[in-house]
Coordinates of C-alpha atoms in Angstrom, one line a residue:
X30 CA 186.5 -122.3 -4.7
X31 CA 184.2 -121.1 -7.3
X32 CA 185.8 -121.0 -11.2
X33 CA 182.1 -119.9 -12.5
X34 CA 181.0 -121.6 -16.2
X35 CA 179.7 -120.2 -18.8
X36 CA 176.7 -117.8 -17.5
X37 CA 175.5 -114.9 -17.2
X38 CA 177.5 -111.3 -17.0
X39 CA 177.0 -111.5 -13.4
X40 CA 178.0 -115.2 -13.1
X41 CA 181.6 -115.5 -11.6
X42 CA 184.4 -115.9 -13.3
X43 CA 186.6 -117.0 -9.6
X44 CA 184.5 -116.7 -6.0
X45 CA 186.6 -117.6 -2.8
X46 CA 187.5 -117.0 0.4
X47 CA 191.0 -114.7 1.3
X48 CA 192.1 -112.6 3.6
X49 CA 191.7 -108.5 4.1
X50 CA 194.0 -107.2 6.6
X51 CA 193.5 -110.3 8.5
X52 CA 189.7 -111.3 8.3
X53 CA 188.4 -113.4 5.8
X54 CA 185.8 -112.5 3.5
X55 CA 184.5 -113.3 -0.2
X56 CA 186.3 -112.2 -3.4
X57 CA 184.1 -112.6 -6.6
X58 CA 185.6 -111.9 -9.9
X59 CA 182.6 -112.2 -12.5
X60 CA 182.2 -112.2 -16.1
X61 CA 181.3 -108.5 -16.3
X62 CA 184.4 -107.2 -15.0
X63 CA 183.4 -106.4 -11.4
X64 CA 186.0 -107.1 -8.8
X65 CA 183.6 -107.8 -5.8
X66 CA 184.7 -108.0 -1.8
X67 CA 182.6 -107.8 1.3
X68 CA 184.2 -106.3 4.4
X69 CA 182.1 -104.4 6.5
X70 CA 179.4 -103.4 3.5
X71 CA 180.1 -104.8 -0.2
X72 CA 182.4 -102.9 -2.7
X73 CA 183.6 -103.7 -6.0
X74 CA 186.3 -102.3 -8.4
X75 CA 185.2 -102.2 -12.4
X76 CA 188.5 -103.7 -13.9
X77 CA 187.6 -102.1 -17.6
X78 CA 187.7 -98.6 -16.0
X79 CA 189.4 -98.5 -13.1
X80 CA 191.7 -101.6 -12.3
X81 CA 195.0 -100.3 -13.9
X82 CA 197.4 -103.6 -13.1
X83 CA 198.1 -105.9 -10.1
X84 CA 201.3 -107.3 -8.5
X85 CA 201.9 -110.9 -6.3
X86 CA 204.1 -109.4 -3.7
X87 CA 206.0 -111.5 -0.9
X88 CA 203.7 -113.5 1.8
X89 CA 201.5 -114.2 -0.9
X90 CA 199.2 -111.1 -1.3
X91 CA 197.9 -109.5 -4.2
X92 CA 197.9 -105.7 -4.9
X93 CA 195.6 -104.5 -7.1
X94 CA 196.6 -100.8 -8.7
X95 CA 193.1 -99.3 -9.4
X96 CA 192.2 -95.3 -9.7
X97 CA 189.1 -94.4 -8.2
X98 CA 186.9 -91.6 -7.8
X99 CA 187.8 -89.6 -4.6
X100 CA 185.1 -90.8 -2.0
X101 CA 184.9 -92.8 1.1
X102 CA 185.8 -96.3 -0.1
X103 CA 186.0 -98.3 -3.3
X104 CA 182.3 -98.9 -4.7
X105 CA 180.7 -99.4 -7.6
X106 CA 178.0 -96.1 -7.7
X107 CA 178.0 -92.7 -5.8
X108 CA 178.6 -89.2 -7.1
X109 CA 182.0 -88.5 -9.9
X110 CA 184.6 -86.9 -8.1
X111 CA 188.4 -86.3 -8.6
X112 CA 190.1 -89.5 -9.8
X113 CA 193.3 -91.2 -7.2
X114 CA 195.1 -93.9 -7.3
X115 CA 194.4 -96.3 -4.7
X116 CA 195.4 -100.0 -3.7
X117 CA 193.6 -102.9 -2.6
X118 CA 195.5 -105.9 -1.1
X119 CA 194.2 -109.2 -0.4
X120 CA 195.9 -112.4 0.5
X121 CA 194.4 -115.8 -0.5
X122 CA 194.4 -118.7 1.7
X123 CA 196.5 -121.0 -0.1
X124 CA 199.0 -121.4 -3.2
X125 CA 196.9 -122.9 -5.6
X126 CA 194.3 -120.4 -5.0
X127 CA 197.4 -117.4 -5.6
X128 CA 198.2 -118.7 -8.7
X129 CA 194.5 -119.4 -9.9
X130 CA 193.8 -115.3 -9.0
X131 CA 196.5 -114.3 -10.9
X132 CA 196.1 -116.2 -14.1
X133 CA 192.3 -115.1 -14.4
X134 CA 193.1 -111.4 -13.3
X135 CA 196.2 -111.8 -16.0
X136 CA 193.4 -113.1 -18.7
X137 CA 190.9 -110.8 -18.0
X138 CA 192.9 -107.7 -18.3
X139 CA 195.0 -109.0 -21.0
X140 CA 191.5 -110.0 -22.7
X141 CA 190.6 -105.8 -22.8
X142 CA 193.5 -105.1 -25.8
X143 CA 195.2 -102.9 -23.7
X144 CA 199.0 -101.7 -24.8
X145 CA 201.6 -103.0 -23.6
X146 CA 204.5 -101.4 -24.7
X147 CA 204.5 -97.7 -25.6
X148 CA 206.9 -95.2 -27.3
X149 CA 206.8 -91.5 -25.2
X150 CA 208.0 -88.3 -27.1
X151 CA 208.3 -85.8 -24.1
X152 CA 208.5 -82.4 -25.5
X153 CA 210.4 -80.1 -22.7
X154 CA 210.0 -76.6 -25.0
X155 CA 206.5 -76.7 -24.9
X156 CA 204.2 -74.5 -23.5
X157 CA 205.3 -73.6 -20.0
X158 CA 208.2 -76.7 -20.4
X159 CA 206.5 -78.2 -17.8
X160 CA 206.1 -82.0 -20.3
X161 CA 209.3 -83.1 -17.9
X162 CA 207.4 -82.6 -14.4
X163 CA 204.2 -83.7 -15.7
X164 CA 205.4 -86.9 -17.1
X165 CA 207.6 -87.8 -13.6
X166 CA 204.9 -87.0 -11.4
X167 CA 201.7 -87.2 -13.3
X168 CA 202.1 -90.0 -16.0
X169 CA 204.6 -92.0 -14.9
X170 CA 203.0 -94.0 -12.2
X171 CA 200.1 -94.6 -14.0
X172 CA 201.8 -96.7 -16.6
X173 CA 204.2 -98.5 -14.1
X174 CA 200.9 -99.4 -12.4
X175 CA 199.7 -100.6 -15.1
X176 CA 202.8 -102.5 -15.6
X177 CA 203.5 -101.2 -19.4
X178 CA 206.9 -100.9 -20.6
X179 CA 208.1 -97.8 -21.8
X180 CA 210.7 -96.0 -24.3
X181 CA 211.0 -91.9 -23.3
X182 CA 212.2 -89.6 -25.9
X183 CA 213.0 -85.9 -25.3
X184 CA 212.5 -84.2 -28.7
X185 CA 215.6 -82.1 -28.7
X186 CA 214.4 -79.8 -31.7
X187 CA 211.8 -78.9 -34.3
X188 CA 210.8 -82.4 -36.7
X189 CA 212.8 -84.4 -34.2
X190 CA 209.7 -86.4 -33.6
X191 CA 209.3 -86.7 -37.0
X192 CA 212.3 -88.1 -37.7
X193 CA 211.6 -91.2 -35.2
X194 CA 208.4 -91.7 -36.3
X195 CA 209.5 -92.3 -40.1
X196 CA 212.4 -95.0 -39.1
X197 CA 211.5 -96.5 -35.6
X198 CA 210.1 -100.2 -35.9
X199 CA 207.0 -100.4 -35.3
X200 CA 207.0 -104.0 -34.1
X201 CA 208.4 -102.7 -30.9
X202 CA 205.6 -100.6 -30.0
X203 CA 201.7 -101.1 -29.2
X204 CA 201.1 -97.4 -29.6
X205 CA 202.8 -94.1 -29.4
X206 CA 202.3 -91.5 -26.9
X207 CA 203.3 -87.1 -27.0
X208 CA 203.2 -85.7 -23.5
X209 CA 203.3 -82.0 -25.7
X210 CA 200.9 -80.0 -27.3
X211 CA 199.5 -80.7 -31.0
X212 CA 202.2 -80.0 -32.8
X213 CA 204.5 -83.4 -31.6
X214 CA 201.5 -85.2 -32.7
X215 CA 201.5 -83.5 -36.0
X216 CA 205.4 -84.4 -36.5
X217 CA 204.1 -87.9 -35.7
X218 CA 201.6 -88.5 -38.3
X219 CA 204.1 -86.4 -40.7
X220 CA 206.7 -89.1 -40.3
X221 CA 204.5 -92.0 -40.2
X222 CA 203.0 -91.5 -43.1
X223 CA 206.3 -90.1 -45.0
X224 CA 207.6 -94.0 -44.3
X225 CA 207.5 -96.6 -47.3
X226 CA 205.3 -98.7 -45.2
X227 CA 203.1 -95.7 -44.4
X228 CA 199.8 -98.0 -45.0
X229 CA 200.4 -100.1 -41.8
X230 CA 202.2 -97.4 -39.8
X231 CA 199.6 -94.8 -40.0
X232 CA 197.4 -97.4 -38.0
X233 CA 199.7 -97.1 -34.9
X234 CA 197.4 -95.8 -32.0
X235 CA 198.7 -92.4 -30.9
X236 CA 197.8 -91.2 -27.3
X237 CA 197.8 -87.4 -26.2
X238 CA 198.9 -86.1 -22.7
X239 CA 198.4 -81.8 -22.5
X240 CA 201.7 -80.2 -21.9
X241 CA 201.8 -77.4 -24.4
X242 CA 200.4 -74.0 -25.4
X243 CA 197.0 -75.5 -26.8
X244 CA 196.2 -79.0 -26.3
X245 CA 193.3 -78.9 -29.0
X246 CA 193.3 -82.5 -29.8
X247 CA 193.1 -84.0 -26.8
X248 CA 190.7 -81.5 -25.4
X249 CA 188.8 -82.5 -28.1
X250 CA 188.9 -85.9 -27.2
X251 CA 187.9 -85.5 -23.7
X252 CA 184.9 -82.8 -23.8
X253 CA 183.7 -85.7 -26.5
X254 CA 183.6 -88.3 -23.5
X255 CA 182.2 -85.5 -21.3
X256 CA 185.9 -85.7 -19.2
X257 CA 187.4 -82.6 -17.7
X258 CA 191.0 -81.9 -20.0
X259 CA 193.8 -83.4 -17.4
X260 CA 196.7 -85.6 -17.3
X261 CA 195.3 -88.4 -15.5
X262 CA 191.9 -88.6 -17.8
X263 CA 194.3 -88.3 -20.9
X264 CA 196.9 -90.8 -20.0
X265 CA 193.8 -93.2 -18.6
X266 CA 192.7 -93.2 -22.2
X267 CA 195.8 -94.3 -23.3
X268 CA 196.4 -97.2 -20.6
X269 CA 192.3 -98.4 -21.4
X270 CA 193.6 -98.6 -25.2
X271 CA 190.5 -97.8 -26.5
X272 CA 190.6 -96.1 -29.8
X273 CA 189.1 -93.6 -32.0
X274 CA 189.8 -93.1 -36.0
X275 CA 190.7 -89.5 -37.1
X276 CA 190.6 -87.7 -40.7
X277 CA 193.9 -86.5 -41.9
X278 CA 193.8 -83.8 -44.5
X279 CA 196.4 -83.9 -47.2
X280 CA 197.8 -79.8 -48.0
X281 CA 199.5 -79.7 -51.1
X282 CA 200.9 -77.2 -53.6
X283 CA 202.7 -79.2 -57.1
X284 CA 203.8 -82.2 -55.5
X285 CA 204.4 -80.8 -51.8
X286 CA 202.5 -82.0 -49.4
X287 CA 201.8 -81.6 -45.6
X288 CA 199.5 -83.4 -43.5
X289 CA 197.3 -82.0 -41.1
X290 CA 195.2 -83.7 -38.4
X291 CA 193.8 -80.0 -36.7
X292 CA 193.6 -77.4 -38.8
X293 CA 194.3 -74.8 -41.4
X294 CA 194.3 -70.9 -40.9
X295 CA 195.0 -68.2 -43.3
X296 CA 194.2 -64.3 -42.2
X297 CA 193.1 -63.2 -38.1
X298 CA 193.6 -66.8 -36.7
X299 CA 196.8 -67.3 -38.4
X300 CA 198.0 -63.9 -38.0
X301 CA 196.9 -64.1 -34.1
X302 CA 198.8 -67.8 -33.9
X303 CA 202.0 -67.1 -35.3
X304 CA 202.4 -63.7 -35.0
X305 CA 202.0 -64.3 -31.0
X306 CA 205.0 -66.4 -30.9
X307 CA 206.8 -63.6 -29.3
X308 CA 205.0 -63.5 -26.3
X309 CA 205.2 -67.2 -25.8
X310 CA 206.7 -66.3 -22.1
X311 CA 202.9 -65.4 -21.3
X312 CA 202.2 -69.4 -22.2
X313 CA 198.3 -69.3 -23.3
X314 CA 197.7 -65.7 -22.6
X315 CA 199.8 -64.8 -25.0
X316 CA 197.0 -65.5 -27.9
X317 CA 194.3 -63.3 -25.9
X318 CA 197.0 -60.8 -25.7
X319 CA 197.7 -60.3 -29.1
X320 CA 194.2 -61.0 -30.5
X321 CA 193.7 -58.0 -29.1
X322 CA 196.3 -55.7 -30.7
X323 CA 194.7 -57.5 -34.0
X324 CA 191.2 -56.9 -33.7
X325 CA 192.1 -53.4 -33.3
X326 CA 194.4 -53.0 -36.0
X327 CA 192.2 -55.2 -38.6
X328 CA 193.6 -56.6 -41.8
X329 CA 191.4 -57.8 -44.3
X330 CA 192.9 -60.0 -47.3
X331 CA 192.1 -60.4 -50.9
X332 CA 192.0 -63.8 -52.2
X333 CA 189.6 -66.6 -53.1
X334 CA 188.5 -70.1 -52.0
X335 CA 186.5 -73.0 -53.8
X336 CA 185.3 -76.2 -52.1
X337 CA 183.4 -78.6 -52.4
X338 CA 180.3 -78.7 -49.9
X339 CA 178.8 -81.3 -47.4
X340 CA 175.6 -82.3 -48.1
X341 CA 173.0 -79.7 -47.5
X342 CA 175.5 -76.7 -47.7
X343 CA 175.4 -76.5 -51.4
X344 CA 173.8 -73.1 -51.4
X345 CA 177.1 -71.7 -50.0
X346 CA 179.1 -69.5 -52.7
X347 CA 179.2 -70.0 -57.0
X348 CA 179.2 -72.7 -59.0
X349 CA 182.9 -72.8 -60.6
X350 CA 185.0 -75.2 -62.6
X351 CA 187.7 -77.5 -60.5
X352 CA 191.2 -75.5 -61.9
X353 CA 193.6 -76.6 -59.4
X354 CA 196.5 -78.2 -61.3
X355 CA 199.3 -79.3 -60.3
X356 CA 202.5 -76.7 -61.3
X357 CA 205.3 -77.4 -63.8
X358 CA 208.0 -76.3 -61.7
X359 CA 209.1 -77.0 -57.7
X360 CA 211.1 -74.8 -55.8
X361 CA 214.6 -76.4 -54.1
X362 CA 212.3 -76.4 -50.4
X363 CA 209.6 -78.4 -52.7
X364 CA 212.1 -80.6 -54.9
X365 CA 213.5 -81.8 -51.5
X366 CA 210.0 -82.5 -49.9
X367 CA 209.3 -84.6 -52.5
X368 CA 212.5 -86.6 -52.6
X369 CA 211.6 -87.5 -48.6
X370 CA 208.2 -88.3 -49.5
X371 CA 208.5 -90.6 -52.6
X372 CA 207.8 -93.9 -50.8
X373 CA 205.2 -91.8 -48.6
X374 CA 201.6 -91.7 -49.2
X375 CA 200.9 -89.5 -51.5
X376 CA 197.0 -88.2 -50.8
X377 CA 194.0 -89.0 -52.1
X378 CA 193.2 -90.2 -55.3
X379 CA 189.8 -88.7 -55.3
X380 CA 188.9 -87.3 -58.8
X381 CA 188.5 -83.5 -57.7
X382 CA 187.2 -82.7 -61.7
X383 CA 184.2 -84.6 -61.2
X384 CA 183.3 -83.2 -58.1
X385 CA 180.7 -80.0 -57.5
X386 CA 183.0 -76.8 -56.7
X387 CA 182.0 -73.6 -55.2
X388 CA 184.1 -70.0 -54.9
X389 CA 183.7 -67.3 -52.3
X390 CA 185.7 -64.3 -53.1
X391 CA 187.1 -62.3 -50.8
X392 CA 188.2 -59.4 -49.2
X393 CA 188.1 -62.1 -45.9
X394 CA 188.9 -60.8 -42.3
X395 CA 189.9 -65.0 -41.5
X396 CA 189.8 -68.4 -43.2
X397 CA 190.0 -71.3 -41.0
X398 CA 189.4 -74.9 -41.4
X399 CA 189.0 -77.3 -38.6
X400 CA 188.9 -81.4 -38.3
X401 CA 188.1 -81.6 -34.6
X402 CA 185.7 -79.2 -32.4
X403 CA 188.7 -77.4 -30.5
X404 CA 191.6 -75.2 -31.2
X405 CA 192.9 -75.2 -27.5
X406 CA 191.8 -75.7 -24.3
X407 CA 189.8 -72.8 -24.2
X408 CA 188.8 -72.2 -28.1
X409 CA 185.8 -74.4 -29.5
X410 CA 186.9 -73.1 -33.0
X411 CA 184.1 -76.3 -34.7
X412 CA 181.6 -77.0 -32.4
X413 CA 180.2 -79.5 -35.0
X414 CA 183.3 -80.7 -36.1
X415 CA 183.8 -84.8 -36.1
X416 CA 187.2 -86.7 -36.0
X417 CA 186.0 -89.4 -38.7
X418 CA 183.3 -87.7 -41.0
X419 CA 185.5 -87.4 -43.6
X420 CA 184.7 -83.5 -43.7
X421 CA 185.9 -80.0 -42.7
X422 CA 184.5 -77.6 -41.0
X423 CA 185.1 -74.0 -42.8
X424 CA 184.6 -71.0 -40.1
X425 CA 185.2 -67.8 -42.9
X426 CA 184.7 -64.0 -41.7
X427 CA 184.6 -61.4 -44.2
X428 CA 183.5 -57.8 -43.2
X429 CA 182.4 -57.1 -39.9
X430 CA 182.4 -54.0 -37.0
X431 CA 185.8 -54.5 -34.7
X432 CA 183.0 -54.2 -31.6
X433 CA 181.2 -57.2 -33.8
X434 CA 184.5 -59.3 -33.7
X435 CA 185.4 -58.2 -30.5
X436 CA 182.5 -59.7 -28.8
X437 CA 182.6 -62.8 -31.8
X438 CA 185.9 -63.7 -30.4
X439 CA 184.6 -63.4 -26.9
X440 CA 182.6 -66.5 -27.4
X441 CA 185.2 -68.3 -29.0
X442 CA 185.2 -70.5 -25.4
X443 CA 182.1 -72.2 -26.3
X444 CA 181.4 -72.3 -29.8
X445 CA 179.0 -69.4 -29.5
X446 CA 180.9 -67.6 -32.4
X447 CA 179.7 -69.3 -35.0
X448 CA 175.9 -68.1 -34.9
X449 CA 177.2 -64.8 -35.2
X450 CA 175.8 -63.2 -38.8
X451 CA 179.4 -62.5 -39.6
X452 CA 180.1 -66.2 -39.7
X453 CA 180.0 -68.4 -42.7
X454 CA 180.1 -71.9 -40.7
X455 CA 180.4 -75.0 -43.6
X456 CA 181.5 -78.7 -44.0
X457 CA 183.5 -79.5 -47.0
X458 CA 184.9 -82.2 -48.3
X459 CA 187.9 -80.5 -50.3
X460 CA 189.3 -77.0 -50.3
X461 CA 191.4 -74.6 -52.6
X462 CA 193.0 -71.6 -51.1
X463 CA 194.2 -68.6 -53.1
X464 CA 195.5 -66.5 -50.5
X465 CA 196.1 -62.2 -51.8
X466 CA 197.9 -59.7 -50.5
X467 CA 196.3 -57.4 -48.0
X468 CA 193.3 -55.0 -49.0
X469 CA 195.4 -52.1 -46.7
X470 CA 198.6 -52.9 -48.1
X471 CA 199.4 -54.3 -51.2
X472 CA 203.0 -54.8 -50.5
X473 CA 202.4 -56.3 -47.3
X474 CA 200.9 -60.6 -47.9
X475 CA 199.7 -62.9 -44.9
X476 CA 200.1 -66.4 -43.1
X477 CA 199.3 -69.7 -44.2
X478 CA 198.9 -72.1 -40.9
X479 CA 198.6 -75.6 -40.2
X480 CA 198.5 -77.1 -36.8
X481 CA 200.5 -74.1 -35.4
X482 CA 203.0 -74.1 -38.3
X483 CA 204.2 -71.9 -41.2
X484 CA 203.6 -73.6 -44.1
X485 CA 203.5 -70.5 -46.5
X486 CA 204.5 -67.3 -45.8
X487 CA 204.3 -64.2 -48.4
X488 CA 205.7 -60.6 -47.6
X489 CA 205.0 -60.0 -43.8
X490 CA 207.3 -58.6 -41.2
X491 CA 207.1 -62.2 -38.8
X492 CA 209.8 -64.4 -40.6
X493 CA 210.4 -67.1 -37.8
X494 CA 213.4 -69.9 -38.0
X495 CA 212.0 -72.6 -40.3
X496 CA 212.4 -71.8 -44.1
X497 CA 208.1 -72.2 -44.9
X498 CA 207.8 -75.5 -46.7
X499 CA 205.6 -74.5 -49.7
X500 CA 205.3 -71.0 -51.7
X501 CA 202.4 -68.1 -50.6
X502 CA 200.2 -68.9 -53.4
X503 CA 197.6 -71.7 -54.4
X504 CA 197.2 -74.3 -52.1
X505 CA 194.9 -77.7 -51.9
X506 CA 193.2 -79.3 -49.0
X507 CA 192.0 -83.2 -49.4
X508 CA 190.4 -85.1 -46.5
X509 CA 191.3 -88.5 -46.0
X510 CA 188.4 -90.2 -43.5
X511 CA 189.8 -92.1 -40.6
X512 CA 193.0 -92.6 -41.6
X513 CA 195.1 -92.4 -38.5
X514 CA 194.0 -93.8 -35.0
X515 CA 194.2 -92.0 -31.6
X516 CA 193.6 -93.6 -28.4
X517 CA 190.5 -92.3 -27.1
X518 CA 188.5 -92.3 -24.2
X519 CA 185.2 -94.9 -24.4

């Protein structure tokens, strides 16, 4: 029996002899992480990517839980195809060598950082409530093959996620993962960062499995690897525990504050987003549906925004003076926010005077600001946008031919949109919005929308259940650069 030294990648970490369904041949564990058999021709397992636990059964065999790429056999090269899940068992040829496989296979994998304990919020009212199915037949046998132990939560109604996030203790937990759609993972960041010890809790790794309406997150996430958006390439990240730093934007108005880790959408999008919400039977469709009606029946907004450009988009707008203070008086809605948030973090403590402003004036057809490249699984609303660049990415329509938007829209699948000449397509660093009434109708104000929620609403006939958490007026938009952490794939 081999125990390999300290050599090369390729070196062994454990070489011997055991037993595949009855015939003996080599087993080679090496340093790089290769799993290595020959039976009738050689294959190998990769144990970083696609060894996913083990288990010492009776009559001393080993089982090793792996997810493969649908082909003939288990080897190390060949063309991608669908990932399974697939065991391997081999028996070694005496005790001493049993216990010597499992304490370097137990080393190696524990070696990778991988979680070990995780916290599930399973949202049922998402989407097409299909969160339940998914996680019994799609995500739950990856992580009991992986051997991690697991807390399931149903969230039973609106901020209940929330609510867990800013009390649990953390020390139970190696990360935290929502089989939803964005907006669990919104109420999680909300809550962890509402906490008196928001500093460390904000750097709990937070996973995403799609089971909602959009899924832009971990869409994002994926198409960034080059991965199809699924449940077994989503929860893989997870189990892999690799990570990935995301910017978290701080929305305020006086001493309110809401944090948002997708985006912000005042005008078309937000209209099209929460408007829609009564043909959420129609599950995704329901958007393309009612963009329609929309597009069709245009609303154009007055208003204004300022910001303050990336590098080389300084051209962008007018020079103006920073003139966002904070106001005198809260509302109850905002006196109560604050109370919650006191021990919370509080935003950034960037000097906004000193930095270089710009304005746009309006009318605008749409105003949308996005940290990560897409909206849903089928919108690439920021086809540049990063998830640690410390920037936003500003996608702003004013006046355009309905047949214009219509076919800008259109292309909304792959980013196309935003070389249309009706685009204004920006980074920035921080944001102001002064949202108007509409150009139509001055009686009649919009949407203000963050990661699918109301957070300001003015005079508009959609009124929804929640009470909007800040007023339709001035609002402020910092950008904190990698503040919370996502699993990721590598």
């Amino acid at each position: 029996m081999d125990q390999g030294g300290q050599l090369d990648n390729l070196s062994p970490i454990l070489s011997d002899q055991v037993l595949v369904n009855g015939t003996a041949v080599p087993l080679t564990l090496t340093c790089d992480g290769r799993l290595r058999f020959l039976g009738q021709r050689q294959r190998c397992l990769a144990v970083e990517k696609e060894v996913l636990g083990f288990a010492v059964e009776e009559g001393s065999r080993i089982r090793i839980k792996a997810v493969v790429e649908e082909r003939e056999g288990i080897c190390c090269c060949g063309n991608r195809g669908d990932l399974v899940r697939e065991s391997f068992v081999f028996e070694p040829l005496s005790e001493d060598s049993l216990a010597l496989w499992s304490q370097k296979l137990r080393d190696y994998i524990d070696s990778l950082g991988r979680p070990k304990r995780l916290l599930i919020f399973l949202n049922p009212f998402g989407g097409k409530k299909s969160a339940t199915k998914i996680f019994s037949e799609d995500v739950k046998p990856y992580l009991e093959d992986a051997d991690i132990q697991i807390t399931v939560i149903e969230t039973k109604y609106q901020l209940h996620a929330k609510e867990v996030a800013k009390t649990m203790d953390l020390s139970k937990y190696d990360g935290i993962v929502c089989v939803s759609g964005d907006g669990i993972l919104v109420e999680v960041v909300n809550g962890l960062l509402e906490r008196e010890d928001w500093s460390a809790a904000i750097n709990m790794p937070i996973g995403m499995v799609p089971a909602g309406t959009g899924n832009g997150m971990v869409k994002s996430l994926l198409h960034a690897a080059g991965e199809p958006c699924c449940v077994s390439n989503a929860i893989l990240a997870v189990i892999r525990g690799y990570k990935h730093s995301l910017d978290v934007a701080t929305i305020s108005q006086g001493k309110t504050r809401f944090f948002s880790v997708l985006m912000l959408a005042w005008g078309l999008i937000a209209d099209i987003d929460i408007e829609s919400e009564k043909y959420r039977w129609m599950g995704s469709a329901r958007l393309d549906f009612y963009a329609i009606q929309r597009i069709f029946h245009l609303r154009y907004y007055n208003g204004r925004i300022c910001f303050v450009p990336a590098p080389g988009f300084e051209d962008y707008g007018e020079p103006v003076s920073y003139h966002c203070k904070p106001t005198d008086e809260e509302s109850p809605k905002q006196e109560e926010s604050l109370k919650t948030q006191q021990h919370g973090y509080l935003g950034s403590d960037v000097k906004l005077e000193d930095m270089h402003w710009r304005t746009i004036s309006g009318p605008f057809v749409s105003v949308w600001l996005h940290n990560v490249p897409w909206g849903s699984e089928d919108v690439m609303a920021a086809p540049n946008a990063k998830f640690s660049d410390g920037y936003l990415d500003l996608i702003m329509v004013k006046g355009l031919p309905k047949l214009a938007l219509l076919s800008m829209m259109s292309n909304m699948n792959d980013g196309s949109h935003v070389e249309s000449p009706y685009v204004t397509y920006i980074k920035v660093k921080a944001f102001i919005l002064e949202p108007g009434t509409r150009v139509e109708d001055a009686t009649k104000e919009g949407i203000i929308d963050s990661d699918g929620e109301v957070i300001a609403r003015g005079n508009v006939t959609y009124k929804g259940n929640q009470k909007p958490l800040m007023a339709y007026d001035k609002v402020q938009i910092t950008v904190d650069q990698g503040l919370a952490t996502l699993f990721a794939p590598k």
